[in-house]
mmCIF file of C-alpha atoms and ligand atoms in Angstrom:
data_model
loop_
_atom_site.group_PDB
_atom_site.id
_atom_site.type_symbol
_atom_site.label_atom_id
_atom_site.label_comp_id
_atom_site.label_asym_id
_atom_site.label_seq_id
_atom_site.Cartn_x
_atom_site.Cartn_y
_atom_site.Cartn_z
ATOM 1 C CA MET A 747 -75.037 6.493 -48.983
ATOM 2 C CA SER A 748 -77.781 6.304 -46.331
ATOM 3 C CA ASN A 749 -75.967 8.606 -43.908
ATOM 4 C CA PHE A 750 -75.416 10.936 -46.797
ATOM 5 C CA LEU A 751 -79.145 10.881 -47.588
ATOM 6 C CA ASP A 752 -80.083 11.643 -43.985
ATOM 7 C CA ALA A 753 -77.533 14.363 -43.397
ATOM 8 C CA TYR A 754 -78.327 16.216 -46.606
ATOM 9 C CA SER A 755 -82.103 15.666 -46.810
ATOM 10 C CA ILE A 756 -84.659 18.443 -46.936
ATOM 11 C CA GLN A 757 -86.081 17.042 -43.697
ATOM 12 C CA ASN A 758 -82.730 17.513 -41.977
ATOM 13 C CA TRP A 759 -82.449 21.003 -43.411
ATOM 14 C CA LEU A 760 -85.895 21.931 -42.059
ATOM 15 C CA GLU A 761 -85.036 20.658 -38.588
ATOM 16 C CA SER A 762 -81.542 22.115 -38.390
ATOM 17 C CA CYS A 763 -82.146 25.511 -40.003
ATOM 18 C CA PRO A 764 -85.645 27.064 -40.319
ATOM 19 C CA GLN A 765 -86.941 25.175 -37.265
ATOM 20 C CA SER A 766 -83.770 25.823 -35.283
ATOM 21 C CA TYR A 767 -81.487 28.847 -35.443
ATOM 22 C CA LEU A 768 -83.777 30.827 -37.745
ATOM 23 C CA MET A 769 -86.740 30.554 -35.384
ATOM 24 C CA ASP A 770 -87.993 33.980 -34.301
ATOM 25 C CA THR A 771 -85.565 35.897 -36.479
ATOM 26 C CA GLU A 772 -85.998 38.432 -39.257
ATOM 27 C CA TYR A 773 -83.300 38.751 -41.921
ATOM 28 C CA GLY A 774 -81.127 36.455 -39.808
ATOM 29 C CA HIS A 775 -81.217 38.543 -36.619
ATOM 30 C CA GLN A 776 -83.412 39.015 -33.562
ATOM 31 C CA LEU A 777 -86.748 40.710 -34.245
ATOM 32 C CA GLY A 778 -86.346 44.469 -34.125
ATOM 33 C CA ALA A 779 -82.529 44.471 -33.729
ATOM 34 C CA LYS A 780 -80.898 47.591 -35.175
ATOM 35 C CA GLU A 781 -77.503 48.585 -36.515
ATOM 36 C CA PRO A 782 -75.557 50.485 -33.809
ATOM 37 C CA SER A 783 -76.086 54.247 -34.004
ATOM 38 C CA LEU A 784 -72.312 54.782 -34.267
ATOM 39 C CA ILE A 785 -72.375 53.139 -37.713
ATOM 40 C CA LEU A 786 -75.444 55.048 -38.868
ATOM 41 C CA GLU A 787 -74.205 58.424 -37.643
ATOM 42 C CA ASN A 788 -70.544 58.367 -38.655
ATOM 43 C CA PRO A 789 -70.003 58.655 -42.442
ATOM 44 C CA ILE A 790 -66.598 56.915 -42.415
ATOM 45 C CA VAL A 791 -67.822 53.957 -40.386
ATOM 46 C CA ARG A 792 -71.031 53.721 -42.422
ATOM 47 C CA GLU A 793 -69.200 53.814 -45.756
ATOM 48 C CA GLU A 794 -66.822 51.092 -44.583
ATOM 49 C CA ALA A 795 -69.775 48.923 -43.470
ATOM 50 C CA ILE A 796 -71.492 49.425 -46.843
ATOM 51 C CA GLY A 797 -68.290 48.520 -48.722
ATOM 52 C CA THR A 798 -67.819 45.339 -46.712
ATOM 53 C CA THR A 799 -71.469 44.308 -47.030
ATOM 54 C CA VAL A 800 -71.364 44.798 -50.812
ATOM 55 C CA GLN A 801 -68.610 42.151 -51.070
ATOM 56 C CA LEU A 802 -70.888 39.754 -49.174
ATOM 57 C CA VAL A 803 -73.821 40.446 -51.519
ATOM 58 C CA VAL A 804 -71.580 39.875 -54.564
ATOM 59 C CA GLY A 805 -70.219 36.603 -53.149
ATOM 60 C CA GLU A 806 -73.691 35.350 -52.202
ATOM 61 C CA ARG A 807 -75.116 36.226 -55.625
ATOM 62 C CA ALA A 808 -72.379 34.083 -57.169
ATOM 63 C CA ALA A 809 -73.190 31.260 -54.734
ATOM 64 C CA LEU A 810 -76.889 31.519 -55.644
ATOM 65 C CA ALA A 811 -76.114 31.312 -59.366
ATOM 66 C CA ALA A 812 -73.738 28.369 -58.833
ATOM 67 C CA SER A 813 -75.849 26.264 -56.465
ATOM 68 C CA SER A 814 -79.033 26.687 -58.534
ATOM 69 C CA GLY A 815 -77.115 25.991 -61.753
ATOM 70 C CA LEU A 816 -75.671 22.785 -60.303
ATOM 71 C CA ILE A 817 -79.070 21.227 -59.535
ATOM 72 C CA ASN A 818 -79.610 20.105 -63.129
ATOM 73 C CA ALA A 819 -75.997 18.986 -63.477
ATOM 74 C CA ALA A 820 -76.140 16.738 -60.376
ATOM 75 C CA PRO A 821 -75.910 13.015 -61.201
ATOM 76 C CA ASP A 822 -78.186 11.822 -58.359
ATOM 77 C CA HIS A 823 -81.390 12.905 -56.686
ATOM 78 C CA ALA A 824 -80.019 13.221 -53.147
ATOM 79 C CA SER A 825 -77.558 15.834 -54.435
ATOM 80 C CA LYS A 826 -80.308 17.642 -56.370
ATOM 81 C CA ARG A 827 -82.430 17.912 -53.221
ATOM 82 C CA PHE A 828 -79.510 19.117 -51.134
ATOM 83 C CA LEU A 829 -78.642 21.733 -53.761
ATOM 84 C CA ALA A 830 -82.268 22.896 -53.716
ATOM 85 C CA THR A 831 -81.913 23.595 -49.966
ATOM 86 C CA GLN A 832 -78.576 25.275 -50.602
ATOM 87 C CA THR A 833 -80.150 27.418 -53.326
ATOM 88 C CA LEU A 834 -82.686 28.706 -50.809
ATOM 89 C CA ASP A 835 -79.910 29.296 -48.242
ATOM 90 C CA GLU A 836 -77.914 31.336 -50.766
ATOM 91 C CA ALA A 837 -80.963 33.334 -51.860
ATOM 92 C CA ARG A 838 -81.582 34.055 -48.176
ATOM 93 C CA HIS A 839 -77.967 35.165 -47.693
ATOM 94 C CA VAL A 840 -78.329 37.543 -50.646
ATOM 95 C CA GLU A 841 -81.501 38.905 -49.045
ATOM 96 C CA VAL A 842 -80.006 39.209 -45.542
ATOM 97 C CA PHE A 843 -76.968 41.175 -46.723
ATOM 98 C CA THR A 844 -79.002 43.268 -49.171
ATOM 99 C CA GLN A 845 -81.333 44.149 -46.301
ATOM 100 C CA ARG A 846 -78.278 45.179 -44.293
ATOM 101 C CA LEU A 847 -77.392 47.644 -47.055
ATOM 102 C CA TYR A 848 -80.909 49.104 -46.727
ATOM 103 C CA ASP A 849 -80.519 49.173 -42.926
ATOM 104 C CA LEU A 850 -77.289 51.128 -43.462
ATOM 105 C CA GLY A 851 -79.265 53.721 -45.414
ATOM 106 C CA VAL A 852 -78.774 52.627 -49.029
ATOM 107 C CA LYS A 853 -81.927 53.575 -50.973
ATOM 108 C CA LYS A 854 -83.650 50.799 -52.893
ATOM 109 C CA ASN A 855 -83.172 52.626 -56.201
ATOM 110 C CA GLU A 856 -79.436 53.051 -55.462
ATOM 111 C CA LEU A 857 -78.774 49.387 -54.705
ATOM 112 C CA GLU A 858 -77.233 48.274 -58.009
ATOM 113 C CA ASP A 859 -75.162 51.458 -58.359
ATOM 114 C CA THR A 860 -73.876 51.051 -54.802
ATOM 115 C CA ILE A 861 -72.917 47.444 -55.509
ATOM 116 C CA ALA A 862 -71.205 48.369 -58.798
ATOM 117 C CA GLN A 863 -69.303 51.175 -57.071
ATOM 118 C CA HIS A 864 -67.908 49.043 -54.214
ATOM 119 C CA ALA A 865 -67.637 45.521 -55.663
ATOM 120 C CA ASN A 866 -64.064 44.314 -55.856
ATOM 121 C CA PRO A 867 -63.313 43.280 -59.461
ATOM 122 C CA HIS A 868 -61.289 40.248 -58.334
ATOM 123 C CA LEU A 869 -64.301 38.840 -56.522
ATOM 124 C CA GLY A 870 -66.293 39.045 -59.767
ATOM 125 C CA GLN A 871 -63.474 37.400 -61.714
ATOM 126 C CA SER A 872 -63.275 34.539 -59.246
ATOM 127 C CA ALA A 873 -67.039 34.024 -59.588
ATOM 128 C CA GLU A 874 -66.776 34.032 -63.397
ATOM 129 C CA ILE A 875 -64.247 31.180 -63.320
ATOM 130 C CA LEU A 876 -66.675 29.149 -61.215
ATOM 131 C CA LEU A 877 -69.798 29.992 -63.221
ATOM 132 C CA GLU A 878 -68.080 28.970 -66.459
ATOM 133 C CA LYS A 879 -67.831 25.410 -65.060
ATOM 134 C CA VAL A 880 -71.414 25.517 -63.828
ATOM 135 C CA ASP A 881 -72.708 26.756 -67.187
ATOM 136 C CA LYS A 882 -70.978 23.823 -68.897
ATOM 137 C CA GLY A 883 -72.815 21.448 -66.555
ATOM 138 C CA ASP A 884 -69.516 20.271 -65.021
ATOM 139 C CA PHE A 885 -70.810 19.001 -61.675
ATOM 140 C CA VAL A 886 -67.494 17.897 -60.143
ATOM 141 C CA ALA A 887 -65.613 21.115 -60.970
ATOM 142 C CA GLY A 888 -68.659 23.211 -60.060
ATOM 143 C CA VAL A 889 -69.011 21.656 -56.606
ATOM 144 C CA VAL A 890 -65.284 21.947 -55.894
ATOM 145 C CA GLY A 891 -65.359 25.607 -56.996
ATOM 146 C CA GLN A 892 -68.521 26.438 -55.082
ATOM 147 C CA ASN A 893 -68.627 24.175 -52.011
ATOM 148 C CA ILE A 894 -64.891 23.893 -51.338
ATOM 149 C CA VAL A 895 -63.156 26.966 -52.757
ATOM 150 C CA LEU A 896 -65.748 29.776 -52.649
ATOM 151 C CA GLU A 897 -67.462 28.576 -49.472
ATOM 152 C CA GLY A 898 -64.220 27.602 -47.757
ATOM 153 C CA LEU A 899 -63.221 31.223 -48.243
ATOM 154 C CA ALA A 900 -66.603 32.610 -47.208
ATOM 155 C CA PHE A 901 -66.512 30.478 -44.087
ATOM 156 C CA SER A 902 -63.254 32.037 -42.823
ATOM 157 C CA VAL A 903 -64.282 35.570 -43.818
ATOM 158 C CA PHE A 904 -67.622 35.243 -41.991
ATOM 159 C CA GLU A 905 -65.921 33.764 -38.924
ATOM 160 C CA MET A 906 -63.456 36.615 -38.733
ATOM 161 C CA MET A 907 -66.193 39.222 -39.176
ATOM 162 C CA GLN A 908 -68.403 37.463 -36.649
ATOM 163 C CA ALA A 909 -65.579 37.473 -34.068
ATOM 164 C CA SER A 910 -64.927 41.172 -34.570
ATOM 165 C CA ASN A 911 -68.633 42.145 -34.430
ATOM 166 C CA VAL A 912 -69.819 40.065 -31.514
ATOM 167 C CA GLU A 913 -69.485 42.984 -29.071
ATOM 168 C CA ALA A 914 -69.766 45.966 -31.401
ATOM 169 C CA ASN A 915 -72.749 44.840 -33.492
ATOM 170 C CA PRO A 916 -74.838 41.931 -32.148
ATOM 171 C CA LYS A 917 -77.376 42.309 -35.002
ATOM 172 C CA PHE A 918 -74.772 41.754 -37.698
ATOM 173 C CA ALA A 919 -72.910 39.129 -35.605
ATOM 174 C CA GLN A 920 -76.097 37.050 -35.299
ATOM 175 C CA ALA A 921 -76.811 37.223 -39.043
ATOM 176 C CA LEU A 922 -73.219 36.090 -39.629
ATOM 177 C CA ALA A 923 -73.499 33.245 -37.106
ATOM 178 C CA GLY A 924 -76.534 31.841 -38.950
ATOM 179 C CA THR A 925 -74.742 32.188 -42.271
ATOM 180 C CA ILE A 926 -71.713 30.347 -40.857
ATOM 181 C CA ALA A 927 -73.973 27.487 -39.738
ATOM 182 C CA ASP A 928 -75.392 27.313 -43.287
ATOM 183 C CA GLU A 929 -71.940 27.405 -44.864
ATOM 184 C CA ARG A 930 -70.782 24.582 -42.613
ATOM 185 C CA ARG A 931 -73.546 22.402 -44.145
ATOM 186 C CA HIS A 932 -72.607 23.433 -47.668
ATOM 187 C CA VAL A 933 -68.891 22.753 -47.236
ATOM 188 C CA GLY A 934 -69.717 19.409 -45.590
ATOM 189 C CA PHE A 935 -71.755 18.392 -48.635
ATOM 190 C CA GLY A 936 -68.866 19.325 -50.948
ATOM 191 C CA GLU A 937 -66.383 17.239 -49.021
ATOM 192 C CA ASN A 938 -68.695 14.247 -48.638
ATOM 193 C CA ARG A 939 -70.074 14.116 -52.149
ATOM 194 C CA ILE A 940 -67.052 15.046 -54.221
ATOM 195 C CA GLY A 941 -64.251 12.862 -52.802
ATOM 196 C CA SER A 942 -65.681 9.696 -54.364
ATOM 197 C CA LEU A 943 -66.466 11.422 -57.679
ATOM 198 C CA ILE A 944 -62.873 12.656 -57.975
ATOM 199 C CA ARG A 945 -61.585 9.147 -57.311
ATOM 200 C CA GLU A 946 -63.887 7.904 -60.096
ATOM 201 C CA HIS A 947 -62.678 10.622 -62.489
ATOM 202 C CA PRO A 948 -58.934 11.115 -61.897
ATOM 203 C CA GLU A 949 -58.649 12.598 -65.404
ATOM 204 C CA LYS A 950 -60.511 15.687 -64.148
ATOM 205 C CA ARG A 951 -57.906 16.530 -61.515
ATOM 206 C CA PRO A 952 -55.590 18.823 -63.553
ATOM 207 C CA GLU A 953 -58.473 20.982 -64.802
ATOM 208 C CA ILE A 954 -60.016 21.259 -61.329
ATOM 209 C CA GLU A 955 -56.676 22.082 -59.721
ATOM 210 C CA GLN A 956 -56.141 24.802 -62.349
ATOM 211 C CA MET A 957 -59.585 26.254 -61.520
ATOM 212 C CA GLN A 958 -58.709 26.253 -57.806
ATOM 213 C CA LYS A 959 -55.419 28.009 -58.536
ATOM 214 C CA ASP A 960 -57.138 30.685 -60.656
ATOM 215 C CA MET A 961 -59.928 31.234 -58.132
ATOM 216 C CA ALA A 962 -57.462 31.420 -55.225
ATOM 217 C CA TYR A 963 -55.417 34.034 -57.091
ATOM 218 C CA HIS A 964 -58.396 36.373 -57.419
ATOM 219 C CA MET A 965 -59.608 35.754 -53.875
ATOM 220 C CA LEU A 966 -56.235 36.565 -52.318
ATOM 221 C CA ALA A 967 -55.972 39.621 -54.584
ATOM 222 C CA SER A 968 -59.376 40.825 -53.376
ATOM 223 C CA PHE A 969 -58.217 40.567 -49.717
ATOM 224 C CA ALA A 970 -55.007 42.416 -50.539
ATOM 225 C CA ASP A 971 -57.005 45.207 -52.259
ATOM 226 C CA ARG A 972 -59.532 45.451 -49.482
ATOM 227 C CA PHE A 973 -57.068 45.683 -46.607
ATOM 228 C CA ARG A 974 -54.873 48.118 -48.552
ATOM 229 C CA GLU A 975 -57.648 50.441 -49.728
ATOM 230 C CA GLN A 976 -59.957 50.188 -46.733
ATOM 231 C CA GLY A 977 -57.356 49.651 -44.021
ATOM 232 C CA GLY A 978 -57.456 53.283 -42.881
ATOM 233 C CA ALA A 979 -61.256 53.364 -42.712
ATOM 234 C CA MET A 980 -61.352 50.017 -40.891
ATOM 235 C CA GLN A 981 -58.963 51.294 -38.245
ATOM 236 C CA GLU A 982 -60.848 54.563 -37.929
ATOM 237 C CA ALA A 983 -64.148 52.672 -37.544
ATOM 238 C CA ARG A 984 -62.680 50.419 -34.899
ATOM 239 C CA ARG A 985 -61.105 53.298 -33.005
ATOM 240 C CA MET A 986 -64.418 55.139 -32.891
ATOM 241 C CA SER A 987 -66.387 52.145 -31.692
ATOM 242 C CA GLN A 988 -63.769 51.502 -29.009
ATOM 243 C CA ASP A 989 -63.986 55.155 -27.926
ATOM 244 C CA ALA A 990 -67.775 54.949 -27.792
ATOM 245 C CA ALA A 991 -67.560 51.748 -25.748
ATOM 246 C CA ALA A 992 -65.046 53.327 -23.367
ATOM 247 C CA GLU A 993 -67.351 56.346 -22.898
ATOM 248 C CA SER A 994 -70.188 54.073 -21.898
ATOM 249 C CA GLY A 995 -67.870 52.451 -19.345
ATOM 250 C CA ALA A 996 -67.326 49.139 -21.165
ATOM 251 C CA VAL A 997 -63.986 47.439 -20.622
ATOM 252 C CA PRO A 998 -62.281 46.810 -23.988
ATOM 253 C CA LYS A 999 -62.084 43.099 -24.745
ATOM 254 C CA SER A 1000 -59.629 41.337 -26.988
ATOM 255 C CA GLN A 1001 -61.114 39.268 -29.826
ATOM 256 C CA VAL A 1002 -58.494 36.654 -30.563
ATOM 257 C CA TRP A 1003 -59.025 34.790 -33.824
ATOM 258 C CA HIS A 1004 -56.413 32.273 -35.014
ATOM 259 C CA GLY A 1005 -53.816 33.834 -32.732
ATOM 260 C CA THR A 1006 -54.420 37.479 -33.763
ATOM 261 C CA ASP A 1007 -56.236 39.987 -31.564
ATOM 262 C CA LEU A 1008 -58.763 41.559 -33.953
ATOM 263 C CA ALA A 1009 -59.373 44.395 -31.485
ATOM 264 C CA SER A 1010 -55.809 45.693 -31.869
ATOM 265 C CA ALA A 1011 -54.293 44.226 -35.073
ATOM 266 C CA ASP A 1012 -53.424 46.657 -37.876
ATOM 267 C CA PRO A 1013 -54.906 46.115 -41.373
ATOM 268 C CA ALA A 1014 -51.800 44.307 -42.650
ATOM 269 C CA GLU A 1015 -51.982 41.854 -39.726
ATOM 270 C CA MET A 1016 -55.726 41.366 -40.294
ATOM 271 C CA GLY A 1017 -55.121 40.679 -43.982
ATOM 272 C CA ALA A 1018 -52.338 38.240 -43.155
ATOM 273 C CA VAL A 1019 -54.304 36.231 -40.585
ATOM 274 C CA LEU A 1020 -57.260 35.997 -42.972
ATOM 275 C CA SER A 1021 -55.139 34.880 -45.954
ATOM 276 C CA ASN A 1022 -53.223 32.367 -43.851
ATOM 277 C CA THR A 1023 -56.392 30.921 -42.353
ATOM 278 C CA VAL A 1024 -58.068 30.612 -45.762
ATOM 279 C CA LEU A 1025 -54.988 28.885 -47.215
ATOM 280 C CA LYS A 1026 -54.745 26.450 -44.325
ATOM 281 C CA GLU A 1027 -58.445 25.587 -44.684
ATOM 282 C CA PHE A 1028 -58.158 25.196 -48.475
ATOM 283 C CA LYS A 1029 -55.281 22.779 -48.078
ATOM 284 C CA THR A 1030 -57.105 20.691 -45.482
ATOM 285 C CA ARG A 1031 -60.385 20.578 -47.407
ATOM 286 C CA LEU A 1032 -58.790 19.840 -50.772
ATOM 287 C CA ALA A 1033 -56.704 17.057 -49.227
ATOM 288 C CA ARG A 1034 -59.898 15.486 -47.864
ATOM 289 C CA ILE A 1035 -61.262 15.156 -51.402
ATOM 290 C CA GLY A 1036 -57.930 13.963 -52.810
ATOM 291 C CA LEU A 1037 -56.733 17.198 -54.449
ATOM 292 C CA GLU A 1038 -53.511 19.048 -53.854
ATOM 293 C CA TYR A 1039 -53.595 22.797 -53.212
ATOM 294 C CA GLN A 1040 -52.088 24.759 -56.092
ATOM 295 C CA THR A 1041 -50.334 27.938 -54.978
ATOM 296 C CA PRO A 1042 -51.278 30.875 -57.205
ATOM 297 C CA ASP A 1043 -48.797 33.552 -58.268
ATOM 298 C CA ARG A 1044 -48.559 36.303 -55.689
ATOM 299 C CA PRO A 1045 -51.263 38.857 -56.380
HETATM 300 FE FE1 FE2 B 722 -73.946 31.726 -48.760
HETATM 301 FE FE1 FE2 B 723 -73.168 28.611 -49.033
#
């Protein structure tokens, strides 16, 4: 337990996050960094960026509700303290992505309407399944749902977005890189803390596996929706940023992520590499805590 205490202490959090990669940043990026003018000036690209960022705000709001709700359900004080640091991380993620919506030109009084307009319903349904466990004070199911399922997914989504923005949008890529570092801590806590609790409570396995199956269904459905509905706009946005880069004399670079070049893949290929990566990660992480991945019906 002593390694666990050190790795997930508030002291460690201070040293590895606010006093490290968040030093000299504002809203997760370099002071004064701006969204590229291509995004701000082109309505199609801007709308696509707003739609994507809304999904991040919705996911992070769910993570904030879950991690704060789990503090009082935690059976030990080391976990409570870790979840307090995670709560602040999630609140910060909500703030960082909300600020990005403002940077993209969303007015403060239009925020909730913009979120309601773009939020994918499946993402909300997946969050509801998780928050039901949290509201019941079910610590084991809540941590599996939050720190393994929801964050395992977020981790891959952020990585893919980070890889595709590293050249085109360093401001957003840096905010994502910090978020990925946070998520790595959160997923690590889930794997380390929950394995032993599941071994102590084997009777909880069927219910937790059912929750994972239900959450995975809605998550995969939200990817399918997003790449189907937004695929055209995504391609258009990418084509325009590549054109702009070519005009300024930049040599187009491939951005290979899990074997797929994100700079040239079509939306169906992007959706497939994301789903496959998320599934592979789910299986690995669940196996580490002694659970077997349950394949949902095809969305
Ligand atoms: Fe988060
Ligand atoms: Fe997180």
